[in-house]
Coordinates of C-alpha atoms in Angstrom, one line a residue:
X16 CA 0.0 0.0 0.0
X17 CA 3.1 2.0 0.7
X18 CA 3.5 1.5 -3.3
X19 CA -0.4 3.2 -4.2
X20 CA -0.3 6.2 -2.3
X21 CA 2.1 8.5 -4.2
X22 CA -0.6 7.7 -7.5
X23 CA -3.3 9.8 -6.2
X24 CA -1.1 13.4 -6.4
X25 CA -0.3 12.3 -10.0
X26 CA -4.1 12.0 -10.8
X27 CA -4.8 15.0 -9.2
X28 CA -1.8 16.8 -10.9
X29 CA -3.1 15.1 -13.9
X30 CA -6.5 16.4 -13.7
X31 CA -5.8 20.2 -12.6
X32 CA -3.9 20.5 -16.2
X33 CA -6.7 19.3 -18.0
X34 CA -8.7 21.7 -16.6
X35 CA -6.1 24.9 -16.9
X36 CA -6.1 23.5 -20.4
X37 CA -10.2 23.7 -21.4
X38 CA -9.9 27.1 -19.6
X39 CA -7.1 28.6 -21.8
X40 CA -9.3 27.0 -25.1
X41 CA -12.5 28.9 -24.0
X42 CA -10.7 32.1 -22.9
X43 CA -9.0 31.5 -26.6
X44 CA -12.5 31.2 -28.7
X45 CA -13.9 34.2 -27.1
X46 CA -11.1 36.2 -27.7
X47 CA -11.4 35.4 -31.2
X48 CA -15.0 36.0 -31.0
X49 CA -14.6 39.4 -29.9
X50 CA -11.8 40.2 -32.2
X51 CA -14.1 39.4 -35.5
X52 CA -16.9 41.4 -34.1
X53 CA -14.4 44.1 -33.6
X54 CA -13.4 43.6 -37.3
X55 CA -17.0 43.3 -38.3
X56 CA -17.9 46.7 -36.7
X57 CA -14.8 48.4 -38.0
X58 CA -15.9 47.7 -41.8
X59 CA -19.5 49.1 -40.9
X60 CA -17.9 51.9 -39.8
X61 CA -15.7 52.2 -42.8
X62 CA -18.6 51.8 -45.0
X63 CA -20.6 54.1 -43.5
X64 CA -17.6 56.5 -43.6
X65 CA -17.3 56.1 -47.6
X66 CA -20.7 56.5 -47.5
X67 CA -20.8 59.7 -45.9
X68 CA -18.5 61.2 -48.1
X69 CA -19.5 59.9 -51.1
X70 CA -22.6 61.2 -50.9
X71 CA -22.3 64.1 -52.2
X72 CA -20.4 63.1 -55.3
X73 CA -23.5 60.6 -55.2
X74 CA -26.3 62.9 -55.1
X75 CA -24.6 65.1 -57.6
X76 CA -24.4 62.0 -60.0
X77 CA -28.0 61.1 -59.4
X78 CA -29.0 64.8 -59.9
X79 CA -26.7 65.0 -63.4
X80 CA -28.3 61.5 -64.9
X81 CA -32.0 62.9 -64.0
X82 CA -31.0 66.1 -65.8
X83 CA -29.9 65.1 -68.2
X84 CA -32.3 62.3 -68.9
X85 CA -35.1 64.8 -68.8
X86 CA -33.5 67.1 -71.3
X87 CA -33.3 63.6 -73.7
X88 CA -36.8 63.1 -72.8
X89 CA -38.0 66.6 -73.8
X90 CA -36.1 66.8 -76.4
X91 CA -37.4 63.1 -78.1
X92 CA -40.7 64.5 -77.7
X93 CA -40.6 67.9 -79.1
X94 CA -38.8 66.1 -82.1
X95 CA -41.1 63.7 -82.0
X96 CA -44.0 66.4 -81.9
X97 CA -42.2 68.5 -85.1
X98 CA -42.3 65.7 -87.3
X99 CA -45.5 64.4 -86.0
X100 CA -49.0 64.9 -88.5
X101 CA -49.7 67.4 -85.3
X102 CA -46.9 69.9 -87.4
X103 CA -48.1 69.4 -91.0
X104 CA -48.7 72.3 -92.9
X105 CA -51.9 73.8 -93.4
X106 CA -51.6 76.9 -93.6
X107 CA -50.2 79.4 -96.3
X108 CA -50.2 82.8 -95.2
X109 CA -48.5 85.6 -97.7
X110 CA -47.8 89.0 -96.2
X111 CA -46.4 92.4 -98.3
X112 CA -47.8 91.9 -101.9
X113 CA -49.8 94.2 -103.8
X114 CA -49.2 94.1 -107.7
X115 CA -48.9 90.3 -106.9
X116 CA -52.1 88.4 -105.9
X117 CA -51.3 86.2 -102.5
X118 CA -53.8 83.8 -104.1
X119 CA -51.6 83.0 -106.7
X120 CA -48.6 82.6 -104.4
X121 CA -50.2 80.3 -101.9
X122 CA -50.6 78.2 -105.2
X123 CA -47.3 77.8 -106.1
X124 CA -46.3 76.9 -102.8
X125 CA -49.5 74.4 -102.4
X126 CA -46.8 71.2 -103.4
X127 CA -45.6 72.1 -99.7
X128 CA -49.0 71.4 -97.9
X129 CA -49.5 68.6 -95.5
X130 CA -45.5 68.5 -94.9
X131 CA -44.2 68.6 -91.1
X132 CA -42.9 72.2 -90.9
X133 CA -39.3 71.2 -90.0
X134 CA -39.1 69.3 -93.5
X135 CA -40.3 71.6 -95.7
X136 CA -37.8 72.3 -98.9
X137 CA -36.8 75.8 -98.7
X138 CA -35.3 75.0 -102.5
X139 CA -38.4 74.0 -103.3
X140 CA -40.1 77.6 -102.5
X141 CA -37.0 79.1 -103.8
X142 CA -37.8 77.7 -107.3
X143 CA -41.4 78.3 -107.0
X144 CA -41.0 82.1 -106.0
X145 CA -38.5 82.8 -108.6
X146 CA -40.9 82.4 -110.9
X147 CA -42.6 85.6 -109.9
X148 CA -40.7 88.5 -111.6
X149 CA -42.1 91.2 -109.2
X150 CA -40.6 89.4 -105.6
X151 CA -37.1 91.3 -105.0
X152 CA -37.1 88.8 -102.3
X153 CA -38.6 86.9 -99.5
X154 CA -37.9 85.7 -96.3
X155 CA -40.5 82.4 -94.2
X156 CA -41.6 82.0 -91.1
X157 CA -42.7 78.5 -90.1
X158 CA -45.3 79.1 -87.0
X159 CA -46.9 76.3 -85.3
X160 CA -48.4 74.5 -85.3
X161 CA -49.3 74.5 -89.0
X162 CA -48.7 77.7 -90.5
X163 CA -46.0 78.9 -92.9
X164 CA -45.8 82.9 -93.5
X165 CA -44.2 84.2 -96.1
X166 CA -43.1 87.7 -96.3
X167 CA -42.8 89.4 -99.3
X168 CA -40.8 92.2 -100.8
X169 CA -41.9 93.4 -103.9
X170 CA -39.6 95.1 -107.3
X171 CA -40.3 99.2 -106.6
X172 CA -41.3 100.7 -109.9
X173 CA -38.9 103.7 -110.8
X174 CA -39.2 104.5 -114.3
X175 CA -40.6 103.2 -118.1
X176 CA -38.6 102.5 -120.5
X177 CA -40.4 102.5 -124.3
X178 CA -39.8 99.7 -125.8
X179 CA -40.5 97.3 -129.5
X180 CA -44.0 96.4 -127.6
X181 CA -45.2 99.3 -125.7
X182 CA -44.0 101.1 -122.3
X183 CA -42.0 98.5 -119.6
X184 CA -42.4 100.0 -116.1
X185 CA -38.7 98.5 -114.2
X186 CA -37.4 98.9 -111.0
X187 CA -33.7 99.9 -110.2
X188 CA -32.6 96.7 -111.4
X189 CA -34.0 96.8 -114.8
X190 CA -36.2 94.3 -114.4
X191 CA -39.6 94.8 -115.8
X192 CA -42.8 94.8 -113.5
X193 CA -45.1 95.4 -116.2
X194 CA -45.4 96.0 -120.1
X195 CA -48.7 98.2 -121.0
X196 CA -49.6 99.7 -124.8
X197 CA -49.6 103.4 -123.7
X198 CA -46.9 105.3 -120.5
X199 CA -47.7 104.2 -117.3
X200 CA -48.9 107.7 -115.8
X201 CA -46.7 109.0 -112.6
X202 CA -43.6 107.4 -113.8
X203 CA -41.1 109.2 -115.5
X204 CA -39.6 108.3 -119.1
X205 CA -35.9 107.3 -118.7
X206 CA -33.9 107.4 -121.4
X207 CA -30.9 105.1 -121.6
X208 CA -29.8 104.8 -125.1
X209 CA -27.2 102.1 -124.6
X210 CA -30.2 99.7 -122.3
X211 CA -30.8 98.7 -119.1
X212 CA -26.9 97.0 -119.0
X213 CA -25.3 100.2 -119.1
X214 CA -23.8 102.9 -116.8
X215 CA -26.2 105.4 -117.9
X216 CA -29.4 104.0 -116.9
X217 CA -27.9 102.5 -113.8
X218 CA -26.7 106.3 -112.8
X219 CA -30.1 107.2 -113.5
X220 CA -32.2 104.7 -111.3
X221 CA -30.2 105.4 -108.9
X222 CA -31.2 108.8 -109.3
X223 CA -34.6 108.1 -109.1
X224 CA -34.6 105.9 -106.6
X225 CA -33.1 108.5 -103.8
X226 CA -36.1 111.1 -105.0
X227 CA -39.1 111.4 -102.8
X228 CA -42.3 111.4 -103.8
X229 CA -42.8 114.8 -104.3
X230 CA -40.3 115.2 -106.4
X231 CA -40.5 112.1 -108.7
X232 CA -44.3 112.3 -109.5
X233 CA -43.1 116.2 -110.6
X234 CA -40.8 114.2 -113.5
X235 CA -41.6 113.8 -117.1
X236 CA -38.1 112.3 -118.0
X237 CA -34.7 111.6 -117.0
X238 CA -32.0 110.8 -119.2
X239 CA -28.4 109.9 -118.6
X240 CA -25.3 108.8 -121.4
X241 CA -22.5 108.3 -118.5
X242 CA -22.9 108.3 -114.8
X243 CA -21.9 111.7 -114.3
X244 CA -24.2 113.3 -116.7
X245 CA -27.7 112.2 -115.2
X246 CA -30.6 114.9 -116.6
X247 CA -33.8 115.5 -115.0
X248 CA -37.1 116.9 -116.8
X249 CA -39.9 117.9 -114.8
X250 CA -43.7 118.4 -116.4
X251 CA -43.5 122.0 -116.9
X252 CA -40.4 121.6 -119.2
X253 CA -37.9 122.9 -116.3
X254 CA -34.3 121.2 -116.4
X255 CA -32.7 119.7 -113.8
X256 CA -28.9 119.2 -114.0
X257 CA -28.1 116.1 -111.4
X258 CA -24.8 115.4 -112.2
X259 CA -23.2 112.1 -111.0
X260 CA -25.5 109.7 -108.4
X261 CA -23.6 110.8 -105.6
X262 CA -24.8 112.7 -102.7
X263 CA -28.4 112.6 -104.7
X264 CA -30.2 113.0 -101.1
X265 CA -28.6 115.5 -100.7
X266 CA -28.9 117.3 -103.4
X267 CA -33.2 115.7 -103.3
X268 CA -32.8 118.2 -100.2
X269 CA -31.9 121.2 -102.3
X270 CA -34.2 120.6 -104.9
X271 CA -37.0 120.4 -103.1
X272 CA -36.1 124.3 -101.5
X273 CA -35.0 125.6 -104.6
X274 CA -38.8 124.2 -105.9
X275 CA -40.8 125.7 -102.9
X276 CA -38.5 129.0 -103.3
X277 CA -38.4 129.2 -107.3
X278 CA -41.4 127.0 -108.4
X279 CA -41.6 125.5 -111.6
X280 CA -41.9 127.9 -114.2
X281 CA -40.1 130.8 -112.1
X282 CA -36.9 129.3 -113.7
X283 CA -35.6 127.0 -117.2
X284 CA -32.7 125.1 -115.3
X285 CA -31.8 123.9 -111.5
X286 CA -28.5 123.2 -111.2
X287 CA -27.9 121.0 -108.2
X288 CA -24.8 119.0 -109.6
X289 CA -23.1 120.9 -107.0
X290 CA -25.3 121.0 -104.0
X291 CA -23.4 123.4 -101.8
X292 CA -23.5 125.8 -104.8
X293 CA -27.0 125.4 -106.4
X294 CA -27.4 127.8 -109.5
X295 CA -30.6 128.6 -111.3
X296 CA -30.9 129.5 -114.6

């Protein structure tokens, strides 16, 4: 028995380190436990750190793709409303004519109806309208939602020329408004031996276009060879010696005082060739 007693310490030895052992294995796992939830909460709070400061750049991004995907959206429907039957062209209205009837006008353009107004062919009414000698020129307005308005300028008549046919009222361009058998009354005769190509009867529309009314509807003729040699004869057989086409509203200025201060048949000649210096004869 002597032999057996010293085996009981051992045991007990034995059994005290397995217990210090399961201890240090528990005291391990929890450790370990609390060291991931530590990690855990750590990449919230990073996440909700990059959050934070990302917002902005967030919201700002958001903001930017609405934007702009409204401005596409508006943008597909008002293009989608221009070339929609909504936008066809009904409507023909023709604004400035007078010798020209708008009637005829609308007609020519008529090809045009029932087009959306962002498609219609400008060359098209550029071909139609040229064929009307008495437009100088033009400009359109399209005006929804089916309306095109076209504005017209129309050839001023300055003078008639006589010609194989009868009397050819122009403009300052030459180009003829109207042909009649007998003088087109309140226009003045403009004699231009060489034709409407030449120096001489540009020198003397010019003239004619710078008079006022007052003046011009006192003319019988005007004649002109060169550009500095431009002639004017008023009703009453009075002479008027123009010169060159320069300064001609100024000198419009001194012939209407010298005619409200010497009237027509006071005098034979006004010489305003020299407006500073007018002379009457």
């Amino acid at each position: 028995m002597s032999v057996l007693a010293p085996a009981a310490p051992t045991a007990s030895v034995q059994a005290d380190g397995v217990q210090e052992l399961s201890g240090d294995t528990a005291g391990a796992r929890a450790a370990r436990s609390l060291l991931r939830a530590a990690q855990r909460a750590r990449k919230r709070f990073e996440r909700a750190e990059v959050r934070r400061f990302t917002g902005r750049t967030r919201r700002r991004r958001t903001a930017w793709i609405l934007g702009v995907g409204s401005i596409l959206l508006a943008f597909t429907l008002i293009i989608g409303a221009a070339y929609s039957p909504l936008m066809a062209l009904r409507t023909i209205e023709v604004v400035g004519t007078s010798r020209i009837p708008a009637g005829e006008v609308s007609a020519a353009l008529s090809e045009e109806l029932g087009t959306p107004l962002p498609l219609i062919d400008s060359n098209l009414i550029k071909r139609e309208l040229s064929q009307f000698a008495l437009i100088q020129s033009y400009a359109t307005e399209s005006r929804p939602p089916g309306t095109l308005v076209v504005r017209i300028v129309e050839r001023v008549p300055v003078g008639v020329l006589a010609g194989p046919t009868g009397f050819n009222l122009v403009d300052a361009a030459g180009v003829v408004i109207e042909t009649t058998p007998e003088r087109t009354a309140g226009y003045p005769l403009i004699d231009a031996p060489e034709g409407i190509t030449s120096a001489g009867f540009k020198a003397a529309a010019a003239v004619l276009a710078a008079l006022p009314e007052s003046i011009r509807t006192q003319l019988d003729a005007v004649a002109a060879v060169s550009t500095d040699d431009v002639t004017l004869s008023l009703l009453g057989g009075e002479r008027v010696v123009w010169g060159s086409p320069e300064k001609s509203e100024y000198k419009a200025i001194v012939l209407a005082a010298l005619l409200i201060g010497h009237p027509a048949g006071t005098v034979n000649e006004y010489d305003v060739s020299s407006p500073d210096s007018a002379v009457l004869r």
